[in-house]
Amino acid sequence: DTCKIAVLRIDKFGDTLISIPTLRNLRERFPHARIDVIIGKANKGLSQQLSHYVNSVFFYDKTLIGLIKTLFFLRRNHYDVCLDPMDNPSITSGNLCLLSGATHTIGICKQNAHKYSHCVKGKDRSTIHIVERTAQLLIAFGIDPNKANLDCEFTLSDSCKHDSLQKLSTVIDPNKPVIAINIAGSTLSRTMNPDFAINVYQTLTKATSHLDLQFVFFGPESHKTTLDLIRNSVHCIIAPFTQSFDEYAAMLKSSSIIISTDTSAVHLASCWKRPTLCLFCKDHTGTALWTPYNTLHESIQSTTFNVNDIDVSSIGKSFSALVETSPLQSAFEQLYS
């Protein structure tokens, strides 16, 4: 009951988000354990969310010095268990487990299984959602993942909600429904170009011209040029740029439907059960799409390796289907629901 557990989650933002249900179940099973998480330096924005269930968060910097510091941290703390949640082989995570000095090392059975002292049989990567595939690791701790609550979560403080709505209200009417369109993905092929975004906007506004909806484009400041091109062409609304991930999340939560090419936004949608239209490009992984877990959604995948090649008419049809079945509440109601 007082074991020490290290969890390696040094990959992308979305990977950390979908691991929170597993961490929550670990904490419920071991309320007095020390649970530490090692996350990528770029994922500092999730520290507050992780703090609900872990004792400390250590930031891994992908440099030789960062690797040495991480190994020193792991070995200094003499963990009973070092846990690698990835269900695809990672040289870095596997070696950190192997060299961690932990009494037990646990991972999902895959090509680098020899790096662990204990392996858990993985679920089918082509059909099973990543949240459930990650939760398989709970078996090693005597927890049945099939009986566990695996809903995703992302909590926001009242002050963050208030400040974010105030900022967003400079460009929208908070008493009307918002449709969020997130243009930026993790790669260029997963990011909307101006022509595609404009076409999507025109198609969606035409399909819902009988409704009083506000379509708001979201994207980081690094995409300002693209967002300006879209706004200058169709006079749409651009969400204010944010200073933190929590602020961005709060603005996104105010929407009634989320349209996104980025899986971080998709996983946030699942935290609030927000209806989502997911746009994916073809890839070589053969894994199940990272759709919002246990959440109403439509998903479209391009036949090429670029999201901008998706047939926009199919986006219009999928969006109309979501509108028919989704409660379209005001931005204020959605944020505080």
Tab-separated table of C-alpha atoms in Angstrom:
chain	number	residue	atom	x	y	z
A	1	ASP	CA	0.000	0.000	0.000
A	2	THR	CA	2.986	2.324	0.361
A	3	CYS	CA	4.759	1.274	-2.824
A	4	LYS	CA	6.660	3.720	-5.021
A	5	ILE	CA	5.590	3.823	-8.682
A	6	ALA	CA	7.245	5.735	-11.539
A	7	VAL	CA	5.216	6.211	-14.727
A	8	LEU	CA	7.033	7.104	-17.964
A	9	ARG	CA	4.894	9.302	-20.193
A	10	ILE	CA	7.584	11.186	-22.130
A	11	ASP	CA	5.769	11.257	-25.462
A	12	LYS	CA	3.181	13.661	-26.897
A	13	PHE	CA	0.544	15.794	-25.179
A	14	GLY	CA	-2.381	13.577	-26.143
A	15	ASP	CA	-0.632	10.467	-24.819
A	16	THR	CA	-0.462	12.066	-21.392
A	17	LEU	CA	-4.120	13.115	-21.496
A	18	ILE	CA	-5.337	9.596	-22.279
A	19	SER	CA	-3.215	8.184	-19.423
A	20	ILE	CA	-5.016	10.146	-16.708
A	21	PRO	CA	-7.801	7.500	-16.345
A	22	THR	CA	-5.110	4.872	-15.684
A	23	LEU	CA	-3.391	7.126	-13.128
A	24	ARG	CA	-6.726	7.824	-11.424
A	25	ASN	CA	-7.403	4.110	-11.000
A	26	LEU	CA	-3.885	3.529	-9.686
A	27	ARG	CA	-4.379	6.248	-7.084
A	28	GLU	CA	-7.743	4.822	-6.011
A	29	ARG	CA	-6.165	1.375	-5.609
A	30	PHE	CA	-3.058	2.713	-3.802
A	31	PRO	CA	-4.130	5.856	-1.902
A	32	HIS	CA	-0.937	5.900	0.204
A	33	ALA	CA	1.542	5.058	-2.552
A	34	ARG	CA	4.084	7.456	-3.975
A	35	ILE	CA	3.240	7.850	-7.658
A	36	ASP	CA	5.575	9.999	-9.764
A	37	VAL	CA	5.213	10.742	-13.483
A	38	ILE	CA	7.989	11.598	-15.910
A	39	ILE	CA	6.606	13.649	-18.817
A	40	GLY	CA	8.112	15.455	-21.772
A	41	LYS	CA	9.272	19.011	-21.107
A	42	ALA	CA	6.808	20.275	-23.741
A	43	ASN	CA	3.904	18.857	-21.707
A	44	LYS	CA	4.321	21.108	-18.650
A	45	GLY	CA	0.808	22.422	-19.279
A	46	LEU	CA	-0.595	19.136	-17.925
A	47	SER	CA	1.185	19.305	-14.565
A	48	GLN	CA	-1.897	20.620	-12.756
A	49	GLN	CA	-4.120	17.852	-14.143
A	50	LEU	CA	-1.621	15.171	-13.145
A	51	SER	CA	-1.249	16.621	-9.649
A	52	HIS	CA	-4.732	15.319	-8.741
A	53	TYR	CA	-3.363	11.762	-8.748
A	54	VAL	CA	0.435	11.878	-8.498
A	55	ASN	CA	2.919	13.057	-5.892
A	56	SER	CA	5.337	14.737	-8.261
A	57	VAL	CA	5.997	15.432	-11.934
A	58	PHE	CA	9.499	15.267	-13.403
A	59	PHE	CA	10.193	16.851	-16.779
A	60	TYR	CA	12.245	14.910	-19.309
A	61	ASP	CA	14.317	16.962	-21.740
A	62	LYS	CA	15.173	15.081	-24.958
A	63	THR	CA	18.901	15.749	-24.757
A	64	LEU	CA	21.820	13.645	-23.530
A	65	ILE	CA	21.973	15.714	-20.340
A	66	GLY	CA	18.195	15.371	-19.960
A	67	LEU	CA	18.465	11.596	-20.297
A	68	ILE	CA	21.195	11.443	-17.650
A	69	LYS	CA	19.154	13.626	-15.267
A	70	THR	CA	16.089	11.417	-15.752
A	71	LEU	CA	18.056	8.236	-15.047
A	72	PHE	CA	19.569	9.855	-11.948
A	73	PHE	CA	16.063	10.810	-10.759
A	74	LEU	CA	14.756	7.270	-11.289
A	75	ARG	CA	17.669	5.490	-9.624
A	76	ARG	CA	17.888	7.926	-6.701
A	77	ASN	CA	14.274	7.264	-5.700
A	78	HIS	CA	14.527	3.447	-5.648
A	79	TYR	CA	11.089	2.740	-7.128
A	80	ASP	CA	9.271	-0.518	-6.535
A	81	VAL	CA	7.735	-0.275	-10.014
A	82	CYS	CA	8.640	1.554	-13.217
A	83	LEU	CA	5.752	1.596	-15.692
A	84	ASP	CA	5.919	2.134	-19.469
A	85	PRO	CA	2.368	2.765	-20.795
A	86	MET	CA	3.279	2.817	-24.508
A	87	ASP	CA	1.807	-0.008	-26.583
A	88	ASN	CA	4.242	0.538	-29.438
A	89	PRO	CA	7.999	0.029	-28.982
A	90	SER	CA	9.933	3.055	-27.739
A	91	ILE	CA	13.699	2.802	-27.463
A	92	THR	CA	13.832	5.638	-24.922
A	93	SER	CA	11.011	4.411	-22.653
A	94	GLY	CA	12.196	0.812	-22.829
A	95	ASN	CA	15.767	1.717	-21.905
A	96	LEU	CA	14.656	4.056	-19.105
A	97	CYS	CA	12.629	1.169	-17.656
A	98	LEU	CA	15.535	-1.227	-17.998
A	99	LEU	CA	18.031	1.151	-16.394
A	100	SER	CA	15.661	2.659	-13.809
A	101	GLY	CA	16.834	0.403	-10.985
A	102	ALA	CA	13.197	-0.322	-10.090
A	103	THR	CA	12.434	-3.677	-8.454
A	104	HIS	CA	9.789	-4.384	-11.081
A	105	THR	CA	9.419	-2.973	-14.581
A	106	ILE	CA	6.099	-3.286	-16.390
A	107	GLY	CA	5.081	-2.753	-19.984
A	108	ILE	CA	2.683	-3.968	-22.632
A	109	CYS	CA	3.975	-7.043	-24.455
A	110	LYS	CA	5.586	-5.942	-27.743
A	111	GLN	CA	8.887	-6.171	-29.619
A	112	ASN	CA	10.943	-4.754	-26.735
A	113	ALA	CA	9.315	-6.983	-24.091
A	114	HIS	CA	12.757	-8.140	-22.873
A	115	LYS	CA	13.219	-4.676	-21.326
A	116	TYR	CA	10.534	-5.435	-18.686
A	117	SER	CA	10.400	-7.843	-15.774
A	118	HIS	CA	6.623	-8.181	-16.252
A	119	CYS	CA	4.483	-7.840	-19.376
A	120	VAL	CA	0.757	-7.368	-19.824
A	121	LYS	CA	-0.922	-8.737	-22.923
A	122	GLY	CA	-1.993	-5.837	-25.127
A	123	LYS	CA	-5.349	-5.342	-26.819
A	124	ASP	CA	-5.804	-5.234	-30.584
A	125	ARG	CA	-4.259	-1.950	-31.748
A	126	SER	CA	-6.337	-1.871	-34.934
A	127	THR	CA	-9.763	-1.947	-33.255
A	128	ILE	CA	-9.444	-0.981	-29.559
A	129	HIS	CA	-9.327	2.639	-28.379
A	130	ILE	CA	-6.001	3.903	-27.022
A	131	VAL	CA	-7.581	4.674	-23.610
A	132	GLU	CA	-8.522	1.006	-23.149
A	133	ARG	CA	-5.210	-0.240	-24.557
A	134	THR	CA	-3.293	1.875	-22.034
A	135	ALA	CA	-5.540	0.768	-19.164
A	136	GLN	CA	-4.498	-2.855	-19.734
A	137	LEU	CA	-1.518	-2.097	-17.490
A	138	LEU	CA	-3.896	-1.931	-14.525
A	139	ILE	CA	-4.046	-5.743	-14.631
A	140	ALA	CA	-0.515	-5.860	-13.210
A	141	PHE	CA	-1.783	-4.011	-10.116
A	142	GLY	CA	-4.790	-6.258	-9.501
A	143	ILE	CA	-7.276	-3.895	-11.159
A	144	ASP	CA	-9.704	-5.158	-13.791
A	145	PRO	CA	-9.726	-2.487	-16.541
A	146	ASN	CA	-13.031	-3.841	-17.839
A	147	LYS	CA	-14.685	-2.799	-14.563
A	148	ALA	CA	-12.788	0.475	-14.099
A	149	ASN	CA	-14.032	3.959	-14.920
A	150	LEU	CA	-11.881	5.030	-17.862
A	151	ASP	CA	-13.557	8.349	-18.647
A	152	CYS	CA	-11.089	11.120	-19.477
A	153	GLU	CA	-11.042	14.309	-17.425
A	154	PHE	CA	-9.691	17.842	-17.484
A	155	THR	CA	-10.632	20.197	-14.662
A	156	LEU	CA	-10.569	23.982	-14.873
A	157	SER	CA	-10.480	26.485	-12.030
A	158	ASP	CA	-13.260	29.054	-11.708
A	159	SER	CA	-10.756	31.855	-12.231
A	160	CYS	CA	-9.500	30.264	-15.445
A	161	LYS	CA	-13.064	29.889	-16.733
A	162	HIS	CA	-13.883	33.487	-15.872
A	163	ASP	CA	-10.743	34.972	-17.411
A	164	SER	CA	-10.980	32.820	-20.552
A	165	LEU	CA	-14.627	33.708	-21.145
A	166	GLN	CA	-13.845	37.381	-20.654
A	167	LYS	CA	-11.101	37.131	-23.255
A	168	LEU	CA	-13.217	35.109	-25.694
A	169	SER	CA	-16.134	37.512	-25.245
A	170	THR	CA	-14.122	40.203	-26.992
A	171	VAL	CA	-14.830	38.380	-30.264
A	172	ILE	CA	-18.041	36.380	-29.602
A	173	ASP	CA	-21.443	36.748	-27.977
A	174	PRO	CA	-21.284	34.448	-24.894
A	175	ASN	CA	-25.066	34.042	-25.001
A	176	LYS	CA	-24.981	32.229	-28.363
A	177	PRO	CA	-23.651	28.766	-29.317
A	178	VAL	CA	-20.064	28.440	-30.542
A	179	ILE	CA	-18.707	25.917	-33.041
A	180	ALA	CA	-14.940	25.520	-32.614
A	181	ILE	CA	-12.765	24.771	-35.650
A	182	ASN	CA	-9.214	23.836	-34.641
A	183	ILE	CA	-6.955	24.113	-37.684
A	184	ALA	CA	-3.577	23.065	-36.259
A	185	GLY	CA	-2.368	19.480	-36.051
A	186	SER	CA	0.958	18.041	-34.916
A	187	THR	CA	2.355	18.052	-38.478
A	188	LEU	CA	1.862	20.100	-41.637
A	189	SER	CA	-0.105	17.261	-43.239
A	190	ARG	CA	-2.529	17.372	-40.288
A	191	THR	CA	-3.003	21.139	-40.412
A	192	MET	CA	-5.675	22.926	-42.450
A	193	ASN	CA	-4.329	25.160	-45.195
A	194	PRO	CA	-6.195	28.451	-45.860
A	195	ASP	CA	-8.087	27.255	-48.942
A	196	PHE	CA	-9.320	24.100	-47.231
A	197	ALA	CA	-10.319	25.961	-44.047
A	198	ILE	CA	-12.206	28.583	-46.058
A	199	ASN	CA	-14.038	25.869	-47.997
A	200	VAL	CA	-14.963	24.100	-44.745
A	201	TYR	CA	-16.244	27.337	-43.204
A	202	GLN	CA	-18.383	28.220	-46.227
A	203	THR	CA	-19.835	24.710	-46.391
A	204	LEU	CA	-20.748	24.606	-42.689
A	205	THR	CA	-22.215	28.102	-42.498
A	206	LYS	CA	-24.338	27.419	-45.576
A	207	ALA	CA	-25.618	24.138	-44.112
A	208	THR	CA	-26.643	25.856	-40.852
A	209	SER	CA	-27.731	29.266	-42.131
A	210	HIS	CA	-31.085	28.785	-40.354
A	211	LEU	CA	-29.299	28.589	-36.979
A	212	ASP	CA	-27.686	31.425	-35.031
A	213	LEU	CA	-24.246	29.836	-34.619
A	214	GLN	CA	-20.820	31.400	-34.148
A	215	PHE	CA	-17.988	29.591	-35.942
A	216	VAL	CA	-14.669	30.301	-34.237
A	217	PHE	CA	-11.270	29.279	-35.628
A	218	PHE	CA	-8.659	28.156	-33.099
A	219	GLY	CA	-4.926	27.892	-33.598
A	220	PRO	CA	-1.631	28.835	-31.906
A	221	GLU	CA	0.024	32.176	-32.593
A	222	SER	CA	2.540	30.400	-34.823
A	223	HIS	CA	-0.370	29.955	-37.291
A	224	LYS	CA	-1.341	33.626	-37.245
A	225	THR	CA	-0.580	34.117	-40.951
A	226	THR	CA	-2.921	31.272	-41.929
A	227	LEU	CA	-5.643	32.487	-39.575
A	228	ASP	CA	-5.366	36.042	-40.925
A	229	LEU	CA	-5.728	34.766	-44.493
A	230	ILE	CA	-8.899	32.888	-43.516
A	231	ARG	CA	-10.367	35.885	-41.686
A	232	ASN	CA	-9.583	38.296	-44.511
A	233	SER	CA	-11.322	36.022	-46.985
A	234	VAL	CA	-14.557	35.130	-45.133
A	235	HIS	CA	-14.661	37.608	-42.209
A	236	CYS	CA	-14.883	34.793	-39.661
A	237	ILE	CA	-14.077	34.871	-35.934
A	238	ILE	CA	-10.576	34.001	-34.717
A	239	ALA	CA	-10.161	32.961	-31.083
A	240	PRO	CA	-7.700	35.109	-29.097
A	241	PHE	CA	-4.268	33.550	-28.690
A	242	THR	CA	-3.742	32.077	-25.232
A	243	GLN	CA	-0.905	32.136	-22.707
A	244	SER	CA	-1.534	28.654	-21.280
A	245	PHE	CA	-3.025	25.310	-22.248
A	246	ASP	CA	-5.677	25.691	-19.530
A	247	GLU	CA	-6.819	28.971	-21.070
A	248	TYR	CA	-7.042	27.335	-24.501
A	249	ALA	CA	-8.947	24.391	-22.995
A	250	ALA	CA	-11.440	26.700	-21.283
A	251	MET	CA	-12.170	28.518	-24.535
A	252	LEU	CA	-12.610	25.186	-26.303
A	253	LYS	CA	-14.984	23.970	-23.571
A	254	SER	CA	-17.307	26.886	-24.314
A	255	SER	CA	-18.163	25.366	-27.705
A	256	SER	CA	-21.157	23.166	-28.484
A	257	ILE	CA	-19.328	21.159	-31.168
A	258	ILE	CA	-15.586	20.811	-31.773
A	259	ILE	CA	-14.115	20.242	-35.240
A	260	SER	CA	-10.444	19.323	-35.114
A	261	THR	CA	-7.497	17.864	-36.988
A	262	ASP	CA	-5.556	17.664	-33.700
A	263	THR	CA	-5.999	14.798	-31.243
A	264	SER	CA	-5.184	16.921	-28.158
A	265	ALA	CA	-8.383	18.892	-28.826
A	266	VAL	CA	-10.201	15.613	-29.497
A	267	HIS	CA	-9.156	14.175	-26.134
A	268	LEU	CA	-10.222	17.381	-24.417
A	269	ALA	CA	-13.622	16.966	-26.069
A	270	SER	CA	-13.935	13.513	-24.492
A	271	CYS	CA	-13.239	15.024	-21.057
A	272	TRP	CA	-16.446	17.056	-21.341
A	273	LYS	CA	-18.390	14.661	-23.617
A	274	ARG	CA	-18.456	17.397	-26.227
A	275	PRO	CA	-19.741	16.278	-29.674
A	276	THR	CA	-16.784	16.224	-32.056
A	277	LEU	CA	-16.057	16.044	-35.775
A	278	CYS	CA	-12.583	14.516	-36.154
A	279	LEU	CA	-10.582	14.974	-39.350
A	280	PHE	CA	-7.785	12.453	-39.908
A	281	CYS	CA	-5.295	11.798	-42.664
A	282	LYS	CA	-4.244	8.343	-43.804
A	283	ASP	CA	-1.233	6.854	-42.009
A	284	HIS	CA	0.889	3.692	-41.951
A	285	THR	CA	0.273	2.702	-38.318
A	286	GLY	CA	-2.840	0.568	-38.776
A	287	THR	CA	-4.034	1.616	-35.328
A	288	ALA	CA	-7.549	2.594	-34.281
A	289	LEU	CA	-8.253	6.293	-34.791
A	290	TRP	CA	-7.789	8.480	-31.719
A	291	THR	CA	-11.410	9.538	-31.508
A	292	PRO	CA	-12.944	11.095	-28.353
A	293	TYR	CA	-13.472	8.246	-25.898
A	294	ASN	CA	-17.105	7.398	-25.049
A	295	THR	CA	-18.228	10.630	-26.715
A	296	LEU	CA	-20.624	11.417	-29.556
A	297	HIS	CA	-18.538	12.022	-32.654
A	298	GLU	CA	-18.171	11.737	-36.402
A	299	SER	CA	-14.807	10.954	-37.965
A	300	ILE	CA	-13.547	11.330	-41.520
A	301	GLN	CA	-10.218	10.040	-42.818
A	302	SER	CA	-8.658	11.229	-46.063
A	303	THR	CA	-7.608	8.705	-48.689
A	304	THR	CA	-4.207	10.428	-48.836
A	305	PHE	CA	-1.604	11.367	-46.251
A	306	ASN	CA	-2.910	14.939	-46.052
A	307	VAL	CA	-5.994	16.102	-44.169
A	308	ASN	CA	-6.568	18.862	-46.738
A	309	ASP	CA	-7.572	16.237	-49.291
A	310	ILE	CA	-10.754	15.313	-47.407
A	311	ASP	CA	-13.932	15.830	-49.447
A	312	VAL	CA	-15.482	18.936	-47.888
A	313	SER	CA	-19.019	17.813	-48.785
A	314	SER	CA	-18.548	14.792	-46.458
A	315	ILE	CA	-17.577	17.213	-43.683
A	316	GLY	CA	-20.826	19.087	-44.254
A	317	LYS	CA	-22.879	15.897	-44.012
A	318	SER	CA	-21.147	14.697	-40.843
A	319	PHE	CA	-21.474	18.120	-39.233
A	320	SER	CA	-25.194	18.286	-40.044
A	321	ALA	CA	-25.631	14.865	-38.408
A	322	LEU	CA	-23.969	16.147	-35.222
A	323	VAL	CA	-26.054	19.324	-35.183
A	324	GLU	CA	-29.256	17.274	-35.321
A	325	THR	CA	-28.318	15.261	-32.208
A	326	SER	CA	-26.332	17.793	-30.150
A	327	PRO	CA	-27.615	20.342	-27.619
A	328	LEU	CA	-26.551	23.740	-28.943
A	329	GLN	CA	-26.123	25.763	-25.772
A	330	SER	CA	-24.594	29.189	-25.309
A	331	ALA	CA	-20.849	29.570	-24.766
A	332	PHE	CA	-21.491	30.520	-21.131
A	333	GLU	CA	-23.707	27.459	-20.485
A	334	GLN	CA	-21.200	25.082	-22.081
A	335	LEU	CA	-18.244	26.454	-20.139
A	336	TYR	CA	-20.005	26.140	-16.779
A	337	SER	CA	-21.843	22.864	-17.476
